[in-house]
Amino acid sequence: MNAPIVKAKSTRVDAAAIVRSARTVIATEAAAIRALEPRIDETFVDACRLILGCKGRVVVTGMGKSGHVGRKIAATLASTGTPAFFVHPGEASHGDLGMILPQDVVLALSNSGETDEILFILPVIKRQGIPLVAITGNPDSSLAGQADVHLDAGISAEACPLGLAPTASTTAALVMGDALAIALLEARGFTSEDFARSHPAGSLGRRLLLHISDVMHTGTGIPTISPDASLTEALMEMTRKHLGMTAVVDHEQHLLGVFTDGDLRRALDDDGVDLRNAKVSDLMTRGPKVIGADKLAIEAAQLMEKYQIHALLVVDDAQRVVGALNIHDLLRARVV
């Protein structure tokens, strides 16, 4: 049956009391976090050594709110270079223990250290010689006593005024897990590029993994004309290729210059230019900004922003034009 709905005794809201309550929660949880700092000692280093030496994965387990925290810790470990996954301790005793192998390390979370579902599976874990790291709030608990390494995440008080709802205790356990993940990240020499590889769909992944070659126009999609081309021919090429510019190249595709919308506006504003007879080489911009195909797409965005331009030509080492892109290509790729 559904739990009964508790009706508010009054519709009157005491704003000061609400603010005071929220601030007390923040202060209580902040104090719980600060209390963890002096506990980061050789024991914490031992936990890191166990995990760094692990040939398999870190199997995180926890029940109830500790389980929710454990899922987040497993996700953080996995995304920062430490292969990890979460196993529900209740499901573990009904078959999921087969997911835990001798080369793994188990990371168990329990504030009391007496969670039945975890204690029930410990004999099987210990029988296989699987190292056990425990995060509890009670160093004298059964779980702490059976762990190869125990990390103390004990608190002086929950933020809940009833002292019942896990609040400060779950925050402390989460922070201890984050401390493990980041310490392991740095010990492994894990880089932002490594992080991006496990987050290819995220904005960071796109910024760090997408290269110019992935987004540039190539072949017939590159706007190019010869230096002897007329202004009309240049405009036709720009219109066909929709990039707001065209490269001016020699017969071997070496870059000589670029003709852009801006060059056209300047020519129209110059009474000394004979628009009917002018060649594009007379109006083009020489020495334009270019980029290599192996560069990151985000570098093109930075170059465009720095020089207030909206398109770039892509060249090889011999300054031959091999591609072209504009700001819309970067927008479509969600690089900017």
Tab-separated table of N, CA and C in Angstrom, residues 80-158:
chain	number	residue	atom	x	y	z
A	80	THR	N	37.368	7.908	-15.136
A	80	THR	CA	38.657	8.547	-14.858
A	80	THR	C	39.816	7.549	-14.900
A	81	GLY	N	39.620	6.462	-15.621
A	81	GLY	CA	40.742	5.560	-15.871
A	81	GLY	C	40.821	4.312	-15.020
A	82	THR	N	39.860	4.120	-14.106
A	82	THR	CA	39.846	2.922	-13.276
A	82	THR	C	38.606	2.104	-13.623
A	83	PRO	N	38.734	1.017	-14.386
A	83	PRO	CA	37.564	0.221	-14.761
A	83	PRO	C	36.786	-0.213	-13.522
A	84	ALA	N	35.488	0.074	-13.517
A	84	ALA	CA	34.680	-0.218	-12.338
A	84	ALA	C	33.225	-0.402	-12.740
A	85	PHE	N	32.487	-1.151	-11.917
A	85	PHE	CA	31.038	-1.274	-12.102
A	85	PHE	C	30.401	-1.565	-10.748
A	86	PHE	N	29.094	-1.409	-10.685
A	86	PHE	CA	28.365	-1.576	-9.427
A	86	PHE	C	27.619	-2.904	-9.428
A	87	VAL	N	27.663	-3.601	-8.301
A	87	VAL	CA	26.886	-4.823	-8.100
A	87	VAL	C	26.023	-4.642	-6.854
A	88	HIS	N	24.724	-4.857	-6.994
A	88	HIS	CA	23.817	-4.758	-5.848
A	88	HIS	C	24.058	-5.954	-4.933
A	89	PRO	N	24.302	-5.727	-3.648
A	89	PRO	CA	24.634	-6.853	-2.757
A	89	PRO	C	23.497	-7.861	-2.613
A	90	GLY	N	22.249	-7.400	-2.714
A	90	GLY	CA	21.118	-8.318	-2.642
A	90	GLY	C	21.072	-9.234	-3.851
A	91	GLU	N	21.334	-8.673	-5.019
A	91	GLU	CA	21.357	-9.477	-6.247
A	91	GLU	C	22.594	-10.371	-6.292
A	92	ALA	N	23.673	-9.932	-5.625
A	92	ALA	CA	24.913	-10.713	-5.643
A	92	ALA	C	24.705	-12.101	-5.062
A	93	SER	N	23.917	-12.186	-4.004
A	93	SER	CA	23.692	-13.494	-3.368
A	93	SER	C	22.707	-14.357	-4.144
A	94	HIS	N	22.158	-13.834	-5.225
A	94	HIS	CA	21.231	-14.601	-6.067
A	94	HIS	C	21.775	-14.742	-7.480
A	95	GLY	N	23.090	-14.797	-7.608
A	95	GLY	CA	23.678	-15.083	-8.909
A	95	GLY	C	24.682	-14.076	-9.402
A	96	ASP	N	24.535	-12.806	-8.986
A	96	ASP	CA	25.434	-11.780	-9.516
A	96	ASP	C	26.848	-11.859	-8.943
A	97	LEU	N	27.058	-12.736	-7.956
A	97	LEU	CA	28.427	-12.918	-7.459
A	97	LEU	C	29.334	-13.458	-8.558
A	98	GLY	N	28.717	-14.085	-9.569
A	98	GLY	CA	29.496	-14.587	-10.692
A	98	GLY	C	30.148	-13.485	-11.493
A	99	MET	N	29.721	-12.222	-11.271
A	99	MET	CA	30.320	-11.085	-11.960
A	99	MET	C	31.631	-10.668	-11.321
A	100	ILE	N	31.892	-11.141	-10.104
A	100	ILE	CA	33.095	-10.754	-9.374
A	100	ILE	C	34.142	-11.848	-9.545
A	101	LEU	N	35.295	-11.477	-10.088
A	101	LEU	CA	36.345	-12.444	-10.411
A	101	LEU	C	37.555	-12.269	-9.484
A	102	PRO	N	38.393	-13.299	-9.376
A	102	PRO	CA	39.543	-13.238	-8.459
A	102	PRO	C	40.500	-12.083	-8.725
A	103	GLN	N	40.570	-11.589	-9.978
A	103	GLN	CA	41.490	-10.483	-10.282
A	103	GLN	C	40.898	-9.107	-9.968
A	104	ASP	N	39.651	-9.086	-9.453
A	104	ASP	CA	38.998	-7.817	-9.141
A	104	ASP	C	39.336	-7.336	-7.732
A	105	VAL	N	38.909	-6.124	-7.429
A	105	VAL	CA	38.944	-5.571	-6.073
A	105	VAL	C	37.524	-5.141	-5.738
A	106	VAL	N	37.057	-5.477	-4.544
A	106	VAL	CA	35.712	-5.074	-4.115
A	106	VAL	C	35.819	-3.838	-3.238
A	107	LEU	N	34.992	-2.842	-3.553
A	107	LEU	CA	34.882	-1.632	-2.733
A	107	LEU	C	33.475	-1.618	-2.155
A	108	ALA	N	33.359	-1.856	-0.845
A	108	ALA	CA	32.054	-1.959	-0.188
A	108	ALA	C	31.769	-0.733	0.660
A	109	LEU	N	30.546	-0.217	0.546
A	109	LEU	CA	30.135	0.962	1.300
A	109	LEU	C	29.007	0.599	2.258
A	110	SER	N	29.164	0.975	3.516
A	110	SER	CA	28.118	0.788	4.523
A	110	SER	C	28.422	1.714	5.682
A	111	ASN	N	27.515	2.611	5.976
A	111	ASN	CA	27.783	3.556	7.067
A	111	ASN	C	27.908	2.830	8.395
A	112	SER	N	26.993	1.883	8.650
A	112	SER	CA	27.046	1.140	9.916
A	112	SER	C	28.135	0.081	9.909
A	113	GLY	N	28.457	-0.413	8.718
A	113	GLY	CA	29.418	-1.515	8.616
A	113	GLY	C	28.804	-2.843	9.000
A	114	GLU	N	27.476	-2.860	9.149
A	114	GLU	CA	26.782	-4.085	9.574
A	114	GLU	C	25.661	-4.454	8.608
A	115	THR	N	25.734	-3.987	7.380
A	115	THR	CA	24.689	-4.269	6.397
A	115	THR	C	24.660	-5.770	6.095
A	116	ASP	N	23.524	-6.404	6.386
A	116	ASP	CA	23.418	-7.863	6.263
A	116	ASP	C	23.732	-8.355	4.855
A	117	GLU	N	23.201	-7.673	3.856
A	117	GLU	CA	23.377	-8.133	2.476
A	117	GLU	C	24.855	-8.168	2.076
A	118	ILE	N	25.635	-7.223	2.602
A	118	ILE	CA	27.070	-7.209	2.293
A	118	ILE	C	27.807	-8.264	3.103
A	119	LEU	N	27.504	-8.365	4.378
A	119	LEU	CA	28.177	-9.348	5.233
A	119	LEU	C	27.900	-10.772	4.751
A	120	PHE	N	26.722	-11.001	4.161
A	120	PHE	CA	26.343	-12.328	3.707
A	120	PHE	C	27.234	-12.808	2.566
A	121	ILE	N	27.697	-11.878	1.714
A	121	ILE	CA	28.504	-12.292	0.554
A	121	ILE	C	30.009	-12.226	0.821
A	122	LEU	N	30.396	-11.686	1.976
A	122	LEU	CA	31.829	-11.553	2.264
A	122	LEU	C	32.579	-12.887	2.287
A	123	PRO	N	32.014	-13.957	2.881
A	123	PRO	CA	32.772	-15.215	2.892
A	123	PRO	C	33.145	-15.710	1.496
A	124	VAL	N	32.246	-15.530	0.533
A	124	VAL	CA	32.538	-15.969	-0.830
A	124	VAL	C	33.654	-15.112	-1.423
A	125	ILE	N	33.595	-13.802	-1.171
A	125	ILE	CA	34.619	-12.889	-1.682
A	125	ILE	C	35.977	-13.216	-1.060
A	126	LYS	N	35.998	-13.422	0.248
A	126	LYS	CA	37.258	-13.697	0.940
A	126	LYS	C	37.825	-15.058	0.529
A	127	ARG	N	36.930	-16.050	0.279
A	127	ARG	CA	37.374	-17.382	-0.109
A	127	ARG	C	38.117	-17.351	-1.439
A	128	GLN	N	37.742	-16.421	-2.313
A	128	GLN	CA	38.405	-16.303	-3.611
A	128	GLN	C	39.673	-15.448	-3.542
A	129	GLY	N	39.950	-14.918	-2.367
A	129	GLY	CA	41.142	-14.090	-2.210
A	129	GLY	C	41.025	-12.732	-2.862
A	130	ILE	N	39.800	-12.260	-3.009
A	130	ILE	CA	39.565	-10.961	-3.646
A	130	ILE	C	39.793	-9.853	-2.616
A	131	PRO	N	40.681	-8.908	-2.885
A	131	PRO	CA	40.923	-7.824	-1.929
A	131	PRO	C	39.654	-7.009	-1.667
A	132	LEU	N	39.477	-6.597	-0.418
A	132	LEU	CA	38.284	-5.851	-0.015
A	132	LEU	C	38.683	-4.518	0.598
A	133	VAL	N	38.189	-3.445	-0.008
A	133	VAL	CA	38.329	-2.101	0.556
A	133	VAL	C	36.950	-1.698	1.050
A	134	ALA	N	36.860	-1.246	2.289
A	134	ALA	CA	35.572	-0.858	2.859
A	134	ALA	C	35.584	0.614	3.233
A	135	ILE	N	34.471	1.295	2.948
A	135	ILE	CA	34.251	2.661	3.414
A	135	ILE	C	33.065	2.599	4.367
A	136	THR	N	33.323	2.824	5.641
A	136	THR	CA	32.250	2.784	6.631
A	136	THR	C	32.360	3.978	7.574
A	137	GLY	N	31.341	4.117	8.380
A	137	GLY	CA	31.366	5.153	9.404
A	137	GLY	C	31.684	4.585	10.771
A	138	ASN	N	32.071	3.309	10.806
A	138	ASN	CA	32.324	2.639	12.086
A	138	ASN	C	33.544	1.726	11.966
A	139	PRO	N	34.702	2.183	12.441
A	139	PRO	CA	35.932	1.382	12.347
A	139	PRO	C	35.870	0.070	13.119
A	140	ASP	N	34.935	-0.044	14.064
A	140	ASP	CA	34.820	-1.259	14.877
A	140	ASP	C	33.771	-2.219	14.336
A	141	SER	N	33.256	-1.951	13.148
A	141	SER	CA	32.174	-2.761	12.586
A	141	SER	C	32.700	-4.070	12.005
A	142	SER	N	31.773	-4.971	11.709
A	142	SER	CA	32.130	-6.269	11.117
A	142	SER	C	32.770	-6.091	9.750
A	143	LEU	N	32.224	-5.190	8.933
A	143	LEU	CA	32.756	-4.970	7.591
A	143	LEU	C	34.169	-4.396	7.659
A	144	ALA	N	34.365	-3.417	8.547
A	144	ALA	CA	35.696	-2.824	8.697
A	144	ALA	C	36.713	-3.866	9.139
A	145	GLY	N	36.280	-4.774	10.025
A	145	GLY	CA	37.192	-5.789	10.545
A	145	GLY	C	37.610	-6.804	9.497
A	146	GLN	N	36.759	-7.066	8.529
A	146	GLN	CA	37.079	-8.061	7.505
A	146	GLN	C	37.752	-7.461	6.274
A	147	ALA	N	37.812	-6.139	6.205
A	147	ALA	CA	38.386	-5.481	5.033
A	147	ALA	C	39.908	-5.545	5.055
A	148	ASP	N	40.489	-5.645	3.886
A	148	ASP	CA	41.943	-5.543	3.780
A	148	ASP	C	42.389	-4.120	4.063
A	149	VAL	N	41.572	-3.162	3.625
A	149	VAL	CA	41.818	-1.751	3.923
A	149	VAL	C	40.493	-1.115	4.292
A	150	HIS	N	40.475	-0.412	5.422
A	150	HIS	CA	39.259	0.276	5.837
A	150	HIS	C	39.477	1.782	5.779
A	151	LEU	N	38.573	2.477	5.111
A	151	LEU	CA	38.609	3.938	5.050
A	151	LEU	C	37.488	4.484	5.921
A	152	ASP	N	37.863	5.275	6.897
A	152	ASP	CA	36.921	5.797	7.882
A	152	ASP	C	36.217	7.040	7.350
A	153	ALA	N	34.909	6.915	7.119
A	153	ALA	CA	34.103	8.059	6.678
A	153	ALA	C	33.069	8.407	7.742
A	154	GLY	N	33.432	8.164	8.993
A	154	GLY	CA	32.511	8.427	10.086
A	154	GLY	C	32.230	9.907	10.264
A	155	ILE	N	31.045	10.211	10.785
A	155	ILE	CA	30.622	11.601	11.015
A	155	ILE	C	30.199	11.762	12.466
A	156	SER	N	30.149	13.017	12.912
A	156	SER	CA	29.696	13.283	14.287
A	156	SER	C	28.183	13.380	14.367
A	157	ALA	N	27.546	13.782	13.269
A	157	ALA	CA	26.088	13.920	13.269
A	157	ALA	C	25.569	13.990	11.844
A	158	GLU	N	24.362	13.453	11.638
A	158	GLU	CA	23.692	13.615	10.357
A	158	GLU	C	23.123	15.031	10.278
